[in-house]
Coordinates of C-alpha atoms in Angstrom, one line a residue:
X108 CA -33.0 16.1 -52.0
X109 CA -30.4 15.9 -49.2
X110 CA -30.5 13.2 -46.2
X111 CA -31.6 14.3 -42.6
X112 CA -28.2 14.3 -40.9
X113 CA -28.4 14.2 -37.1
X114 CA -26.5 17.5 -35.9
X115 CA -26.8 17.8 -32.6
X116 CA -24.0 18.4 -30.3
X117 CA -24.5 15.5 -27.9
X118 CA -24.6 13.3 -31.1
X119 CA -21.2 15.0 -32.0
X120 CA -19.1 13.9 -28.8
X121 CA -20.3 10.8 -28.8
X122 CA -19.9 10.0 -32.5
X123 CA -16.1 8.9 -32.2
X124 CA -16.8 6.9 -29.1
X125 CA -19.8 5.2 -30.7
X126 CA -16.7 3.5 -33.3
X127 CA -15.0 1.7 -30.5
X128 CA -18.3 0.3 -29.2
X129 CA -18.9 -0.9 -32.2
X130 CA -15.8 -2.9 -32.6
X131 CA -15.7 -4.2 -28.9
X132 CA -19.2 -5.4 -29.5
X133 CA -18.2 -7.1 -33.0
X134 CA -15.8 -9.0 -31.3
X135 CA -18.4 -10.1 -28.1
X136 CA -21.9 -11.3 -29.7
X137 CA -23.2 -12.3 -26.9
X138 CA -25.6 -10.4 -23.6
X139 CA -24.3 -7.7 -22.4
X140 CA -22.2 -8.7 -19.5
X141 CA -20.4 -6.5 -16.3
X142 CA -16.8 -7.4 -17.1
X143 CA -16.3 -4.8 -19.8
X144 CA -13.0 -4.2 -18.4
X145 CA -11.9 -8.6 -18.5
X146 CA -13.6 -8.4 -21.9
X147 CA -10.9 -6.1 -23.1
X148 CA -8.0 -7.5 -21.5
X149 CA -9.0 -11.3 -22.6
X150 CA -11.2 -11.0 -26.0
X151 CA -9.1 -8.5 -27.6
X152 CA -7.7 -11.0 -30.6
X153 CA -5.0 -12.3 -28.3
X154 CA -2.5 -14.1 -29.8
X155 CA 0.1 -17.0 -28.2
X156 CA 2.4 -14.2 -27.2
X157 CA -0.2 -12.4 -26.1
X158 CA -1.6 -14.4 -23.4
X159 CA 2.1 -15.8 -22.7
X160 CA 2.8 -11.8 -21.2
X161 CA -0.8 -12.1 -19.4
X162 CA 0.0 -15.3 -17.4
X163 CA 3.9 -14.4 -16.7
X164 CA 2.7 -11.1 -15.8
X165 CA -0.1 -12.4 -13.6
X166 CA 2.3 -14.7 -11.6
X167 CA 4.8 -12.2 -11.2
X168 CA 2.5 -9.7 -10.0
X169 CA 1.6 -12.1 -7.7
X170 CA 4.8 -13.0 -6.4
X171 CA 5.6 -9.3 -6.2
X172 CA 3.5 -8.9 -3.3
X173 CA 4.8 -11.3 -1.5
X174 CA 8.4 -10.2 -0.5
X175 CA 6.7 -7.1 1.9
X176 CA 4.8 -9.6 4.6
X177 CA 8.4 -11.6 4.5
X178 CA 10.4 -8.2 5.4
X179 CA 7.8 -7.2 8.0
X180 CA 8.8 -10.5 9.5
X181 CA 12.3 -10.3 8.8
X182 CA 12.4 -6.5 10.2
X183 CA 10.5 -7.6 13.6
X184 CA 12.8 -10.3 14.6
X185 CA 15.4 -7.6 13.6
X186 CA 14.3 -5.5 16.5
X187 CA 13.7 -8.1 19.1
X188 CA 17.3 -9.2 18.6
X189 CA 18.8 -5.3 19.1
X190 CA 16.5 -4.9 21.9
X191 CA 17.5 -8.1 23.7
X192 CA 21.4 -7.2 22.1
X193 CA 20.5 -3.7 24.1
X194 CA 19.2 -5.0 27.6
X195 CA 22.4 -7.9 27.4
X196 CA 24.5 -5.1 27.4
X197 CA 23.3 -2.9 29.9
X198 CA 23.2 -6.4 32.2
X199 CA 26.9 -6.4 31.4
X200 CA 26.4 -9.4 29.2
X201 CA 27.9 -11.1 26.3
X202 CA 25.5 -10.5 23.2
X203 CA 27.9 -10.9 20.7
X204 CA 26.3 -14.2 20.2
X205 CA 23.5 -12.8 18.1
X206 CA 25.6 -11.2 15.8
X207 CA 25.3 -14.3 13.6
X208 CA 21.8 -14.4 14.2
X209 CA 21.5 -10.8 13.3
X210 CA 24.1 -11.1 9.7
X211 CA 22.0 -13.5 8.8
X212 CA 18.8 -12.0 8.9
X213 CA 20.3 -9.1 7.0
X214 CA 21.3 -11.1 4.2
X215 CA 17.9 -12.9 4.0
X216 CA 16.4 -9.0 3.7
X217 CA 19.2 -8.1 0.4
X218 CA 17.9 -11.7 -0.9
X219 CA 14.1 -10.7 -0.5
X220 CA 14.8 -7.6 -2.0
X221 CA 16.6 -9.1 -5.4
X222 CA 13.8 -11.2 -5.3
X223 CA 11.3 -8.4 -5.2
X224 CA 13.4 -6.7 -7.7
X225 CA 13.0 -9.6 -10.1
X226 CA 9.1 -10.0 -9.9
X227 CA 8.3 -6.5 -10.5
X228 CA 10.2 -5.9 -13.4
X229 CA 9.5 -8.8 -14.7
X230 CA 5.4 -8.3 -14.4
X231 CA 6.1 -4.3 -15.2
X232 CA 8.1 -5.4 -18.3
X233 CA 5.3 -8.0 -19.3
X234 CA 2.4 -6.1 -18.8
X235 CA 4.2 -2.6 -20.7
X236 CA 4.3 -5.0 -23.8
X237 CA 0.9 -6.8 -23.5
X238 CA -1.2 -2.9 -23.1
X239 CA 1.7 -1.4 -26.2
X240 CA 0.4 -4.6 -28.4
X241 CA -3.2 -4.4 -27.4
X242 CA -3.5 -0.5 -28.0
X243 CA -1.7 -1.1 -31.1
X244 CA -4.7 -3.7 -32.5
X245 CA -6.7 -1.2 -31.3
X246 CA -5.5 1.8 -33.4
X247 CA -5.8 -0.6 -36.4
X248 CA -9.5 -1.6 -35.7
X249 CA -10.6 1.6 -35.2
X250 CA -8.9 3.1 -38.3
X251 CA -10.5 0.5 -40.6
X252 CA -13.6 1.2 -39.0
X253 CA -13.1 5.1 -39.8
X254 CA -12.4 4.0 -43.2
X255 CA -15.8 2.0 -43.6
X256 CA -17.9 4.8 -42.5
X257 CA -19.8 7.1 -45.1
X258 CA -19.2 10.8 -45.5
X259 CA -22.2 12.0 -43.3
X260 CA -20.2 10.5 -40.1
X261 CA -17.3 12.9 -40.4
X262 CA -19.7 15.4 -40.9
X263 CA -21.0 14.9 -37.2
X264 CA -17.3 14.8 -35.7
X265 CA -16.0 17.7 -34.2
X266 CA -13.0 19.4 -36.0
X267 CA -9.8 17.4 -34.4
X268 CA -11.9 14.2 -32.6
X269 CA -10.7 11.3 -34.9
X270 CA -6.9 12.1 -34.0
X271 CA -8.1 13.2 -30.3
X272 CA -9.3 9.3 -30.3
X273 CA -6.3 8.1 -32.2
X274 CA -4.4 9.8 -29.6
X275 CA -5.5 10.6 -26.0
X276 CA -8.3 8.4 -25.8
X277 CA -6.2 5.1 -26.9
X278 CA -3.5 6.6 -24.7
X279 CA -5.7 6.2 -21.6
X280 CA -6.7 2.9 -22.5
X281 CA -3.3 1.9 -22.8
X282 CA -2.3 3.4 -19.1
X283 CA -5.4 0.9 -17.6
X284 CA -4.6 -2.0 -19.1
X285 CA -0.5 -2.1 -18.8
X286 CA 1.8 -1.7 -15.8
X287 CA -1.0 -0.4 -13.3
X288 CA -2.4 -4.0 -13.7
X289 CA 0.5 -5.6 -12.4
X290 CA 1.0 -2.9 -9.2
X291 CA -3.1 -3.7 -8.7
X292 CA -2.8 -7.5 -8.6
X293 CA 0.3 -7.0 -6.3
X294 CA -1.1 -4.5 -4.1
X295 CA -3.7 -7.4 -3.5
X296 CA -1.1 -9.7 -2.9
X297 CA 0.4 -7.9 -0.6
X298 CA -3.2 -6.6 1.1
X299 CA -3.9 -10.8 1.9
X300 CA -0.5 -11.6 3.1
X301 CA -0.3 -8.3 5.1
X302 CA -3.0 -8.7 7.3
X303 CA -2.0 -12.5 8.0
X304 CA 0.8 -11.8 8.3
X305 CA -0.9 -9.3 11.1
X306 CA -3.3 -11.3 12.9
X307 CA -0.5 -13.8 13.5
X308 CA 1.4 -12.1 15.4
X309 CA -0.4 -9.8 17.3
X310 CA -4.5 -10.6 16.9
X311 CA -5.7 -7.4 18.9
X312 CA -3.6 -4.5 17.3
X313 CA -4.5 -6.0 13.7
X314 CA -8.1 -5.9 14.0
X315 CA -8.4 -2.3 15.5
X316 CA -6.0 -1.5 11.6
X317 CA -8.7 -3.5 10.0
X318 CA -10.3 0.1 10.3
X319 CA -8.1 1.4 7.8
X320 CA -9.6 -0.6 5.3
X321 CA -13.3 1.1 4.6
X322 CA -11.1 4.4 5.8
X323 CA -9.0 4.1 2.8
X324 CA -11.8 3.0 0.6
X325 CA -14.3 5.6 1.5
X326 CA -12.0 8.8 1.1
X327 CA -10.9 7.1 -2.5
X328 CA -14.3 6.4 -3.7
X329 CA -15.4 10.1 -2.3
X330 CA -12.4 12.0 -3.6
X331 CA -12.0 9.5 -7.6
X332 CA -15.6 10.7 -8.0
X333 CA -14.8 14.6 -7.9
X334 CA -11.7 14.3 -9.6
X335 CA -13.2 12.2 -12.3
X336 CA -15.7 14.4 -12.6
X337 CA -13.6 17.3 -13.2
X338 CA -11.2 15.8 -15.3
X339 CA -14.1 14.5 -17.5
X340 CA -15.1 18.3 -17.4
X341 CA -11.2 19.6 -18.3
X342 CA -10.9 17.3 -21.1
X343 CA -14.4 18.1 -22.3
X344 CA -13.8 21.7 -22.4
X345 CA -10.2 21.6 -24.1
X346 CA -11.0 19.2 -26.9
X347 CA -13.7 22.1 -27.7
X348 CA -11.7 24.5 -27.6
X349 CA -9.1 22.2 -29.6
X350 CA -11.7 21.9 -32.4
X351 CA -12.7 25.4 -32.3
X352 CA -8.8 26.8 -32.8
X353 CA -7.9 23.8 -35.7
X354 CA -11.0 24.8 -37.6
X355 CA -10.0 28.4 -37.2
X356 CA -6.4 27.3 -38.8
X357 CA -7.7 25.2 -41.4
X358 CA -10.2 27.7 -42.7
X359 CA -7.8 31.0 -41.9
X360 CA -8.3 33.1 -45.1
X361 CA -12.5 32.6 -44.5
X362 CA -12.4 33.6 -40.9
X363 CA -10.4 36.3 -42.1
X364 CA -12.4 37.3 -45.1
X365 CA -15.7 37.7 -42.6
X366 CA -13.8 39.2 -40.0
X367 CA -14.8 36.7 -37.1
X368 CA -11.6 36.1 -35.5
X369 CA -12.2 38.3 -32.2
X370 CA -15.9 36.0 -32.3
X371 CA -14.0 33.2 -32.5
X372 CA -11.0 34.0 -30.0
X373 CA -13.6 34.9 -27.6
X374 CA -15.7 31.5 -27.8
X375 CA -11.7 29.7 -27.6
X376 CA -10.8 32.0 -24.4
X377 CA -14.3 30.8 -23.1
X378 CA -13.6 27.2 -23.2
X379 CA -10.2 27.9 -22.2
X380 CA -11.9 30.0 -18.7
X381 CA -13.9 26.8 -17.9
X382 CA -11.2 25.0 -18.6
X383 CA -9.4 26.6 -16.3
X384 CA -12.1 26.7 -13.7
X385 CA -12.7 22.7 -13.5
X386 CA -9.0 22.2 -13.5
X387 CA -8.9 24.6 -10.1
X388 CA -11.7 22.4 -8.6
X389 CA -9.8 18.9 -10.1
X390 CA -6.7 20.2 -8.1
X391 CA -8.3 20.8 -4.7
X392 CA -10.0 17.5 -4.8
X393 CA -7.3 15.8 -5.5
X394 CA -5.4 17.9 -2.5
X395 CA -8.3 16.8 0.2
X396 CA -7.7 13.4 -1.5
X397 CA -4.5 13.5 -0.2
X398 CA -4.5 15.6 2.9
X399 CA -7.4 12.8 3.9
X400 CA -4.3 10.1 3.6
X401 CA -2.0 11.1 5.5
X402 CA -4.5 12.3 8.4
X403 CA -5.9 8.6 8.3
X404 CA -2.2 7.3 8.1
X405 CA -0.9 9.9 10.8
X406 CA -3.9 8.8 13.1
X407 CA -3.4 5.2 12.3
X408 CA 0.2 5.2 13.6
X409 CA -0.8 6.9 16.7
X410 CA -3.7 4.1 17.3
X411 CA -1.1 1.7 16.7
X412 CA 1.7 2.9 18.8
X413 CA -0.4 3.7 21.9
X414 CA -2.1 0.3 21.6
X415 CA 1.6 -1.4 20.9
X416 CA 3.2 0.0 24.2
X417 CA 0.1 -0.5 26.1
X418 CA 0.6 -4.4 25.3
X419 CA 4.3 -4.2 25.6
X420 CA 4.0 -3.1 29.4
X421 CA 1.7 -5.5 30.2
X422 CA 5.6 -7.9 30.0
X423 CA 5.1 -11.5 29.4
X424 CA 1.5 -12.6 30.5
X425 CA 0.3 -11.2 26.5
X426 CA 3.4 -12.8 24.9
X427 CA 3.5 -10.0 22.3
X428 CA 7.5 -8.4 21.9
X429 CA 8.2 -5.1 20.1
X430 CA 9.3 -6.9 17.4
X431 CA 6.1 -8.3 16.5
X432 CA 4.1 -4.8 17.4
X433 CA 6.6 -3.1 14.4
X434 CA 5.5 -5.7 12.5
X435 CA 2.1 -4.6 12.5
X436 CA 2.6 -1.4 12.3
X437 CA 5.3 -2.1 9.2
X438 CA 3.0 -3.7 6.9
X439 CA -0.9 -2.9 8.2
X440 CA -0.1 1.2 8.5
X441 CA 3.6 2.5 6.7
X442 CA 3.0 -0.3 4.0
X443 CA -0.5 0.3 3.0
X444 CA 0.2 4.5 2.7
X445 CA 2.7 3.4 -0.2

């Protein structure tokens, strides 16, 4: 008498998957908690070296964000000086008085930027190594957890999955928990000392940018969800169609000896269609993702500029100089689109 195996196809794609929860929740006995994703970066058998990248890498990260709120200063007393440089000399003045003012200035910027320089490749560099270590434990858990497993499990796995999981599956775990950390815990770096930055010097212009913020958020929340979607769908479809064309090749003289290769090249060129399809939809998402940004950005800068000269005219009685208007506009609009 043979077991009662559990076929079915949804029990199929989610066999593989089923081995790396497994392991995450051997290393985690307690509730079930939100932080999946802290969960992985901090209970993932981290070692001395380990947690030495994760701390130099967090501080660096950090201190990479700071450099762009300094430049947006440095860059607005820039332009106050030319423009007052500017009226001197129509007023057949001397200005060459702020020349030192003005070499000095530059050479604060070229410091800034070695100093930006430093931090990111030094949170880049640590955070590349932390996610290469961390996906290789990863490969070596999951690989003695395939070897514990009885016969009857493989028998549920699509043709191709294990390597798929071994592969492209650990492969985007690796690209979420290695360099993009660093450029996310910078980008908020940058976000908190950006808008001080902003409301210092110019209170008014800064808080009609504020609405850039749910802008930004709601067009990437919108847009990720399609494109997740269809990229969920792509990589769906091609790992059938993956398993479909390896079983062909690894059984070749059977699907020859019953004549089902145009059965079998049809079902392949059908998952290869929808493929096809969801990868046409992915790409127009992500190309209204995109048009969106720059129409907010575009928009933005016209807001900003129109409300910038309007306070410029009014002179002296606001207090607020073109310099500290392109501040604004330098790190609360042109910053945030990169």
């Amino acid at each position: 008498m043979t077991a009662n195996v559990n076929t079915s196809p949804k029990a199929a794609q989610s066999a593989s998957s089923q081995i790396l929860e497994k392991k995450m929740k051997s290393s985690n006995k307690g509730p079930k908690t939100s932080y999946g994703y802290l969960r992985l970066l901090l209970k993932s058998d981290l070692s001395t070296l380990d947690v030495f990248y994760l701390l130099l890498g967090f501080l660096a990260a950090m201190a990479a964000g700071a450099p762009f709120p300094l430049l947006g200063i440095l860059f607005g007393e820039l332009v106050d000086e030319l423009n007052t440089a500017s009226c001197a000399k129509r007023q057949n003045q001397d200005a060459r008085n702020l020349q030192n003012s003005v070499n000095t200035k530059v050479i604060l910027i070229v410091y800034v930027s070695i100093a930006n320089f430093l931090a990111i490749y030094i949170h880049t560099g640590c955070f590349s190594l932390f996610g290469e270590r961390l996906v290789r434990r990863m490969r070596e858990n999951y690989f003695r957890s395939l070897l514990r497993q009885e016969i009857a499990f493989f028998d549920n796995l699509p043709a191709g999955d294990v390597a798929s999981c071994l592969t492209s599956d650990i492969e985007t775990i690796r690209s979420g928990v290695s360099e993009k950390v660093g450029i996310v815990i910078s980008s908020f770096a940058y976000l908190l000392g950006a808008y001080v930055v902003s409301f210092i010097k110019d209170a008014k212009l800064a808080a009609m940018l504020v609405s850039l913020v749910p802008a930004y958020m709601l067009m990437a929340t919108i847009g990720g969800r399609y494109v997740g979607r269809y990229t969920s769908r792509v990589s769906e479809h091609i790992g059938s169609a993956t398993a479909i064309a390896s079983e062909c090749l690894s059984n070749i003289a059977l699907v020859q000896a019953f004549g089902a290769s145009a059965r079998l090249e049809a079902r392949f060129a059908t998952k290869l269609q929808k493929a096809q399809k969801d990868g046409l939809k992915k790409a127009f998402a992500a190309a209204a993702q995109f048009g969106f940004l720059f129409f907010i950005a575009y928009s933005a800068n016209a807001l900003a500029f129109w409300q910038g000269a309007r306070t410029i005219a009014k002179g002296s009685d606001s207090g607020i100089t073109a310099g500290a208007v392109y501040t604004v506009i330098f790190l609360l609009v042109d910053g945030e689109d990169y």
